[in-house]
């Protein structure tokens, strides 16, 4: 199902959480949604899910307008929230069975699907345990399970692997890929770069409520000035003459964050010794230095001017 | 024909969703039996200590204060339990659970209706054993009278649940919310004729009491069980209360929640 955000703006009193947002998510696509906390990702998702009403503009889900046909839109969407949302007093099985019922999973397949997902995600042994007694990771598995059981045409995962161990993380990735193979449209809101790169067909980067970059992970990486990154951990970042480094050949752009210097360069192998020499001239020691291809983290840094933080 | 069949199927699906949502409220209640037990004990103390004591103190010929007080206590319990839904919704709003519930495939009106009915049914489940005790002690065995009384009690609980949901969604501060519900409970319960006849009340409370839905319900239930008569004015007032509270709840959901909130 295609999702179209048309000039979407969402205000909360004087705070503009999402502004003039335009985006088309294609049928059957996994769209990664990246942005720091407060970028507007959750507001965007909840507006699409009709929990919030758009202040301006609208969202069309499979052609249905969230303002005109909210109940129909809701029937097409399933959300695995960042923080688990279910009744604390109920058991794991009760939570998932209730979610399956309320979202219209057919009676004939409900029990088997609930059992299958619980077994795959390691919840079967704790199915009778009340959810308040579960660990953070187990609660997250229950939250993800809701959407895997529901199998909606539009599936939204908000930080689906937060708090999960590596093995379960890989399993959740596989299950998301299976949903894509079934033709479902998936929105993946995440702060984990590797997750976005491995799963997403395209990635949207948001900052301060705006769309700041859109493309495939590869396209976005190539958009980074220079295409390569030299990451330097100097002994004292305060003493560096940044302007002198900026003037060097091959250096296209640079940023300093958490005491680490990032130089976006062309022909990194040539640039590396020149940069080291320049730092040496300035009397700056180097604790570590890496030459690498630009990552989505670097893309984000370039567009938003700050690091992504979980 | 096809459209009618489709509509029927859709209606069936909506009913199924509403029933599922109502069942959630009931299941949460069953999962917390200590609440039922504690409220039940409070009720038993109310009728076997206070009601007995008060009926000995109030000596008016032709007036059975024990029955009056015991039935009033059932109504007070219903009202108190119905108000609990407001606390649930407030907590759901605070914890983000409401976002999940509002993302489910239900209309907002359907959602308010289901929550109100769920809260009301929960109240009925609470008071059924208590009501049975009173009915047994006072010989209320006419099934029609009991059924009509139940309908009245259900209407009261539905209206109060709708009101408490409205307050929960309108007030964004915990202290203000607690005070608001406490004041409403004061008006609905203490300024009503549930526990004391209007003639025994202070003047100010006596002037307010007729407007309390708890008064309307308790007077109507006593009329049905005691004399087999229906207090039409009370029923009309109660219906007006329920309809206005459900409409208010739905309007607040539509405007407040779909309009968005932000902390």
XYZ file of C-alpha atoms in Angstrom:
573
model
C 0.000 0.000 0.000
C 1.270 3.417 -0.917
C 1.486 6.092 1.759
C 1.593 9.744 0.726
C 2.401 12.558 3.151
C 1.183 15.813 1.590
C 2.516 19.057 3.087
C 1.913 17.571 6.514
C 2.319 19.912 9.463
C 1.524 19.024 13.047
C 1.572 21.659 15.793
C 1.133 21.154 19.502
C 0.194 24.636 20.674
C 3.326 26.642 19.843
C 5.545 23.662 19.116
C 5.828 22.557 15.491
C 6.597 18.836 15.692
C 6.341 18.133 11.941
C 6.462 20.827 9.287
C 5.665 20.805 5.541
C 6.476 17.135 5.272
C 6.196 15.570 1.809
C 7.019 11.934 1.176
C 5.696 8.984 -0.813
C 6.327 5.510 0.554
C 5.889 2.956 -2.203
C 3.862 -0.224 -1.957
C 5.895 -3.077 -0.469
C 8.821 -0.871 0.480
C 10.728 -0.756 3.761
C 11.223 2.921 4.554
C 13.789 3.653 7.244
C 12.993 6.715 9.313
C 16.022 8.218 10.994
C 16.296 11.167 13.285
C 17.401 12.134 16.765
C 14.985 12.188 19.690
C 12.489 14.987 19.114
C 12.957 14.951 15.325
C 9.241 14.273 14.850
C 9.346 10.583 13.884
C 6.769 9.415 16.418
C 4.482 12.378 15.694
C 4.679 11.557 11.997
C 3.772 7.915 12.657
C 0.939 8.737 15.056
C -0.502 11.285 12.624
C -0.451 8.674 9.883
C -2.155 6.266 12.317
C -4.861 8.932 13.001
C -4.020 9.190 16.693
C -3.200 12.855 16.002
C -5.103 15.074 13.627
C -2.979 16.954 11.068
C -2.729 20.700 11.682
C -2.213 21.263 7.937
C -1.855 18.973 4.950
C -2.798 15.323 5.143
C -1.716 11.690 4.754
C -3.166 9.231 2.265
C -2.898 5.537 3.073
C -3.761 3.445 0.035
C -5.704 6.469 -1.220
C -7.706 6.930 2.005
C -7.356 10.303 3.680
C -6.583 10.167 7.421
C -8.946 13.113 7.934
C -11.873 11.707 5.981
C -11.650 7.973 6.630
C -9.709 7.560 9.892
C -11.287 4.265 10.906
C -10.521 2.716 7.508
C -6.922 3.960 7.733
C -6.558 2.493 11.220
C -7.700 -0.884 9.919
C -4.718 -0.939 7.539
C -1.999 -0.079 10.058
C -0.281 -1.932 12.877
C 2.255 -0.294 15.164
C 4.937 -1.826 17.361
C 5.620 1.098 19.681
C 9.031 2.093 20.962
C 7.928 1.609 24.571
C 5.748 -1.446 25.068
C 2.052 -0.614 25.279
C -0.115 -3.277 26.858
C -2.010 -4.079 30.043
C 0.376 -4.916 32.857
C -2.074 -7.205 34.605
C -2.629 -9.495 31.641
C -0.443 -12.426 30.659
C 1.689 -12.480 27.504
C -0.804 -14.781 25.778
C -3.782 -12.663 26.808
C -2.150 -9.488 25.496
C -1.341 -11.029 22.119
C -4.610 -12.895 21.743
C -6.550 -9.718 22.565
C -4.536 -7.706 20.054
C -5.185 -10.345 17.389
C -8.910 -10.242 18.121
C -9.266 -6.467 18.151
C -7.295 -6.086 14.923
C -9.475 -8.642 13.167
C -7.179 -11.654 12.763
C -9.505 -14.423 11.538
C -10.600 -16.852 14.222
C -9.453 -19.853 12.172
C -5.809 -18.773 12.134
C -5.592 -16.701 15.305
C -4.542 -19.352 17.795
C -1.936 -20.912 15.521
C -0.459 -17.560 14.513
C -0.212 -16.354 18.113
C 1.473 -19.612 19.102
C 3.834 -19.551 16.120
C 5.049 -16.007 16.800
C 5.392 -16.660 20.540
C 7.482 -19.752 19.856
C 9.707 -17.987 17.319
C 10.383 -15.051 19.613
C 10.980 -17.184 22.695
C 7.800 -16.141 24.486
C 6.127 -19.544 24.644
C 7.671 -20.483 27.987
C 6.498 -17.246 29.581
C 3.089 -17.068 27.882
C 1.214 -17.359 31.187
C 3.348 -14.794 32.979
C 1.864 -11.365 33.606
C 3.578 -8.748 31.503
C 4.589 -6.517 34.426
C 6.914 -9.287 35.568
C 8.848 -9.432 32.268
C 12.287 -7.950 31.602
C 12.680 -4.991 29.223
C 13.824 -7.262 26.398
C 10.913 -9.656 26.817
C 8.451 -6.766 26.874
C 9.932 -5.542 23.609
C 9.455 -9.008 22.083
C 5.791 -8.908 23.102
C 5.421 -5.444 21.535
C 6.980 -6.576 18.246
C 4.902 -9.769 18.321
C 1.701 -7.746 18.129
C 2.526 -6.620 14.593
C 3.954 -9.979 13.519
C 0.661 -11.578 14.564
C -1.532 -8.844 13.087
C 0.359 -8.805 9.730
C -1.230 -5.512 8.626
C -0.833 -4.072 5.106
C 1.166 -1.213 6.661
C 3.458 -2.247 9.505
C 5.241 0.319 11.640
C 8.173 -0.661 13.844
C 9.488 1.999 16.204
C 12.941 0.934 17.442
C 12.033 -2.754 17.030
C 15.293 -4.154 18.402
C 15.955 -1.819 21.311
C 16.794 -3.824 24.485
C 17.112 -7.066 22.463
C 20.097 -9.404 22.500
C 21.984 -9.961 19.241
C 20.360 -13.293 18.427
C 16.826 -11.972 18.877
C 17.749 -8.826 17.009
C 18.722 -10.855 13.950
C 15.540 -12.903 14.284
C 13.382 -9.763 14.361
C 15.180 -8.511 11.250
C 14.376 -11.790 9.497
C 10.734 -11.550 10.510
C 10.523 -7.971 9.214
C 12.052 -9.118 5.919
C 9.447 -11.907 5.712
C 6.705 -9.303 6.051
C 8.236 -7.351 3.192
C 8.349 -10.511 1.069
C 4.610 -10.849 1.682
C 4.198 -7.449 0.017
C 3.570 -5.366 3.121
C 4.669 -1.762 3.359
C 6.932 -1.213 6.344
C 8.055 1.894 8.182
C 11.102 1.353 10.346
C 11.838 4.166 12.763
C 15.259 3.604 14.251
C 18.363 5.229 15.635
C 20.484 2.190 14.764
C 22.424 2.812 11.605
C 23.202 -0.840 10.869
C 19.526 -1.708 11.217
C 18.473 1.029 8.808
C 21.191 0.093 6.300
C 20.472 -3.647 6.364
C 16.678 -3.497 6.192
C 15.641 -0.305 4.412
C 15.014 0.055 0.701
C 15.109 3.806 1.229
C 15.855 6.014 4.189
C 14.270 9.302 5.247
C 16.266 11.499 7.588
C 14.270 13.877 9.765
C 15.484 16.714 11.889
C 13.459 19.336 13.741
C 10.268 18.076 12.109
C 11.561 18.398 8.561
C 12.631 15.912 5.938
C 16.323 16.672 5.398
C 17.398 13.757 3.191
C 15.813 10.911 1.266
C 17.283 8.082 -0.786
C 18.611 4.545 -0.726
C 21.339 4.000 1.885
C 23.861 3.823 -0.931
C 22.629 7.049 -2.569
C 22.767 8.873 0.723
C 26.286 7.674 1.465
C 27.418 8.860 -1.941
C 25.871 12.245 -1.253
C 28.302 12.785 1.592
C 30.804 15.356 0.440
C 33.915 13.576 -0.767
C 32.426 10.136 -0.187
C 35.094 9.132 2.368
C 35.599 10.004 6.002
C 38.748 10.361 8.072
C 37.940 10.105 11.739
C 40.619 11.448 14.080
C 40.765 11.218 17.852
C 43.279 13.942 18.755
C 44.994 14.253 22.115
C 43.545 17.746 22.500
C 40.782 18.806 20.140
C 40.596 22.344 21.563
C 44.019 23.292 20.226
C 43.387 22.272 16.614
C 43.426 25.008 13.999
C 40.328 23.830 12.153
C 40.549 26.478 9.440
C 44.035 25.307 8.484
C 42.710 21.765 8.076
C 39.745 22.964 6.064
C 42.074 24.623 3.560
C 43.874 21.355 2.813
C 43.382 19.778 -0.635
C 40.831 16.895 -0.704
C 39.083 18.129 2.468
C 35.470 18.943 1.545
C 33.892 19.443 4.945
C 34.502 18.718 8.604
C 32.852 18.472 11.986
C 33.876 18.015 15.615
C 31.701 16.014 17.964
C 32.504 14.482 21.366
C 36.196 15.276 20.928
C 36.352 13.415 17.604
C 37.237 15.191 14.381
C 35.524 14.035 11.186
C 36.913 15.151 7.840
C 34.864 14.438 4.724
C 37.444 13.926 1.993
C 38.023 12.820 -1.578
C 40.838 10.368 -2.227
C 41.300 9.522 1.418
C 44.599 7.646 0.959
C 46.225 10.784 -0.353
C 44.576 13.036 2.222
C 45.487 10.919 5.262
C 49.267 11.628 5.434
C 48.731 15.315 4.673
C 46.263 15.623 7.540
C 48.584 13.785 9.926
C 51.435 16.081 8.928
C 49.303 19.175 9.499
C 48.239 18.005 12.937
C 51.851 17.290 13.783
C 52.819 20.840 12.722
C 50.171 22.144 15.144
C 51.667 20.028 17.928
C 48.575 17.815 18.205
C 49.045 14.177 19.143
C 46.772 11.556 17.567
C 45.273 8.764 19.677
C 43.618 7.074 16.700
C 42.850 7.742 13.054
C 40.610 5.812 10.627
C 39.873 6.089 6.945
C 36.453 4.669 6.034
C 33.596 4.947 3.588
C 30.858 7.325 4.586
C 28.099 5.676 6.678
C 24.512 6.720 7.312
C 25.761 8.170 10.582
C 27.991 10.460 8.537
C 25.078 11.288 6.269
C 23.045 12.259 9.276
C 25.906 14.265 10.724
C 26.233 16.198 7.516
C 22.517 16.974 7.159
C 21.574 17.512 10.783
C 24.871 18.767 12.154
C 24.707 16.468 15.162
C 25.097 12.805 16.039
C 22.202 10.401 16.250
C 21.674 9.242 19.786
C 19.560 6.325 20.948
C -28.219 -6.920 -1.761
C -24.479 -7.201 -1.801
C -24.224 -3.830 -0.091
C -26.674 -4.887 2.598
C -24.730 -8.087 3.183
C -21.520 -6.100 3.320
C -23.043 -3.658 5.797
C -24.238 -6.528 7.930
C -20.789 -8.054 7.897
C -19.268 -4.689 8.747
C -21.768 -4.183 11.579
C -20.936 -7.640 12.882
C -17.247 -6.830 12.757
C -17.786 -3.556 14.619
C -19.856 -5.297 17.285
C -17.121 -7.892 17.658
C -14.538 -5.144 18.154
C -16.719 -3.360 20.700
C -17.311 -6.599 22.604
C -13.563 -7.287 22.562
C -12.870 -3.841 23.990
C -15.534 -4.257 26.678
C -14.109 -7.685 27.537
C -10.733 -6.041 28.161
C -12.194 -3.869 30.942
C -13.820 -6.882 32.525
C -10.707 -9.036 32.252
C -8.570 -6.415 33.965
C -11.115 -6.431 36.802
C -11.006 -10.209 37.148
C -7.208 -10.020 37.225
C -7.339 -7.754 40.270
C -9.669 -9.673 42.623
C -8.262 -7.923 45.689
C -10.150 -4.788 44.617
C -13.428 -6.702 44.573
C -12.679 -8.302 47.939
C -11.719 -5.017 49.630
C -14.751 -3.175 48.263
C -16.953 -6.130 49.204
C -15.683 -6.052 52.775
C -16.293 -2.318 52.946
C -19.848 -2.925 51.770
C -20.463 -5.637 54.342
C -19.229 -3.327 57.109
C -21.438 -0.546 55.730
C -24.641 -2.529 55.840
C -24.061 -4.756 58.849
C -22.594 -2.064 61.089
C -23.645 1.374 59.895
C -26.992 0.456 58.374
C -28.037 -1.564 61.425
C -26.835 1.167 63.789
C -28.493 3.970 61.834
C -31.768 2.075 61.474
C -31.887 1.865 65.293
C -31.193 5.570 65.636
C -33.696 6.697 62.991
C -37.108 5.847 64.274
C -39.722 7.051 61.792
C -42.947 5.037 61.584
C -43.374 3.250 58.228
C -39.810 3.955 57.178
C -37.301 1.065 56.957
C -33.950 2.797 57.148
C -31.945 -0.439 56.866
C -33.396 -1.148 53.406
C -33.005 2.484 52.420
C -29.366 2.560 53.482
C -28.467 -0.878 52.069
C -29.847 -0.065 48.602
C -28.168 3.339 48.763
C -24.863 1.671 49.554
C -25.216 -0.484 46.416
C -25.735 2.694 44.375
C -22.803 4.448 46.037
C -20.570 1.461 45.264
C -21.691 1.466 41.631
C -20.914 5.163 41.321
C -17.487 4.787 42.979
C -16.508 1.900 40.735
C -17.737 3.715 37.628
C -15.471 6.639 38.508
C -12.510 4.225 38.503
C -12.613 4.076 34.686
C -11.599 7.739 34.665
C -8.493 6.866 36.679
C -7.734 4.055 34.211
C -8.052 6.376 31.222
C -5.929 9.054 32.905
C -3.195 6.490 33.520
C -3.478 5.229 29.937
C -3.078 8.805 28.731
C -0.015 9.336 30.913
C 1.705 6.070 30.018
C 1.039 6.273 26.269
C -1.274 3.246 26.341
C -3.974 5.529 24.969
C -1.968 6.020 21.762
C -2.097 2.273 21.257
C -5.817 2.039 21.973
C -6.560 4.970 19.662
C -4.547 3.372 16.858
C -6.859 0.336 16.865
C -9.481 -0.031 14.128
C -12.416 1.459 16.020
C -14.296 4.714 15.510
C -13.848 7.268 18.289
C -17.573 7.161 19.074
C -17.386 3.374 19.193
C -14.379 3.599 21.461
C -16.077 5.936 23.967
C -19.201 3.801 23.866
C -17.221 0.604 24.453
C -15.193 2.099 27.318
C -18.325 3.504 28.960
C -20.220 0.258 28.598
C -17.137 -1.691 29.728
C -16.828 0.503 32.814
C -20.548 0.169 33.511
C -20.485 -3.611 33.163
C -17.492 -3.700 35.440
C -19.518 -1.791 38.025
C -22.362 -4.267 37.664
C -20.012 -7.207 38.161
C -18.749 -5.513 41.312
C -22.128 -4.941 42.867
C -24.010 -8.061 41.808
C -22.984 -10.077 44.904
C -23.697 -7.056 47.103
C -27.064 -6.504 45.457
C -27.845 -10.196 45.921
C -27.161 -9.901 49.666
C -29.549 -6.956 49.985
C -32.196 -8.663 47.825
C -31.943 -11.807 49.945
C -32.114 -9.925 53.253
C -35.080 -7.805 52.194
C -36.941 -10.299 50.023
C -36.654 -8.587 46.645
C -37.342 -11.602 44.458
C -39.516 -10.211 41.638
C -37.376 -10.796 38.519
C -38.934 -7.932 36.542
C -38.350 -5.433 39.356
C -34.777 -6.658 39.697
C -34.190 -6.477 35.923
C -35.551 -2.909 35.726
C -33.393 -1.926 38.723
C -30.368 -3.380 36.964
C -31.103 -1.359 33.854
C -31.281 1.805 35.977
C -28.020 0.957 37.731
C -26.383 0.196 34.380
C -27.494 3.563 32.979
C -26.099 5.404 35.989
C -22.786 3.563 35.716
C -22.562 4.256 31.950
C -23.135 7.982 32.456
C -20.621 8.278 35.297
C -18.040 6.308 33.322
C -18.513 8.641 30.330
C -18.132 11.652 32.626
C -15.012 10.295 34.307
C -13.448 9.570 30.895
C -14.189 13.150 29.824
C -12.520 14.536 32.944
C -9.536 12.210 32.496
C -8.951 13.508 28.980
C -9.562 17.160 29.794
C -7.342 17.602 32.825
C -3.598 17.220 32.188
C -2.390 17.612 35.758
C -2.514 14.760 38.275
C -3.461 16.929 41.268
C -6.177 18.783 39.374
C -7.502 15.505 38.040
C -7.682 13.968 41.529
C -9.404 17.060 42.928
C -11.838 17.216 39.993
C -12.924 13.618 40.411
C -13.124 13.996 44.202
C -15.421 17.017 43.793
C -17.577 15.186 41.286
C -17.817 12.187 43.600
C -18.766 14.565 46.393
C -21.553 16.046 44.305
C -22.780 12.757 42.895
C -22.639 10.684 46.074
C -22.573 12.830 49.204
C -25.039 15.385 47.857
C -27.474 12.678 46.873
C -30.302 10.850 48.626
C -28.459 7.534 48.289
C -27.707 7.251 52.010
C -29.998 9.809 53.661
C -33.460 11.113 52.718
C -33.592 14.711 51.564
C -35.555 15.667 54.688
C -32.562 14.775 56.900
C -30.036 16.739 54.879
C -28.661 20.223 55.561
C -30.549 22.829 53.533
C -27.808 23.460 50.942
C -27.190 19.749 50.315
C -30.920 19.142 50.135
C -31.278 21.762 47.405
C -28.544 20.180 45.277
C -29.518 16.542 45.864
C -32.424 16.310 43.363
C -30.015 17.132 40.510
C -27.618 14.309 41.304
C -28.002 11.305 38.967
C -27.325 9.090 41.997
C -30.422 10.583 43.633
C -32.486 9.933 40.509
C -31.294 6.330 40.335
C -31.554 5.486 44.007
C -35.062 6.965 44.285
C -36.116 5.100 41.131
C -34.643 1.785 42.316
C -36.337 2.117 45.706
C -39.622 2.899 43.986
C -39.338 -0.193 41.796
C -38.188 -2.628 44.463
C -40.266 -1.178 47.293
C -43.532 -0.383 45.540
C -43.257 -1.836 42.028
C -43.685 1.636 40.513
C -41.478 3.417 37.988
C -40.338 6.965 38.706
C -40.617 8.338 35.152
C -39.077 11.694 36.011
C -36.051 9.963 37.498
C -35.704 7.686 34.465
C -35.928 10.650 32.078
C -33.330 12.582 34.071
C -31.055 9.580 34.127
C -31.363 9.030 30.373
C -30.604 12.685 29.718
C -27.527 12.371 31.936
C -26.253 9.257 30.160
C -26.769 10.623 26.651
C -25.134 13.959 27.467
C -22.143 12.281 29.143
C -21.569 9.909 26.221
C -21.831 12.797 23.765
C -19.432 14.861 25.882
C -16.968 11.982 26.055
C -17.055 11.413 22.291
C -16.700 15.152 21.585
C -13.689 15.424 23.875
C -12.055 12.404 22.274
C -12.606 13.858 18.837
C -11.382 17.344 19.650
C -8.833 16.808 22.355
C -7.153 13.605 21.289
C -7.389 13.797 17.518
C -6.399 17.437 17.845
C -3.305 16.232 19.643
C -1.643 16.799 22.949
C 1.895 17.513 23.876
C 3.860 17.571 27.097
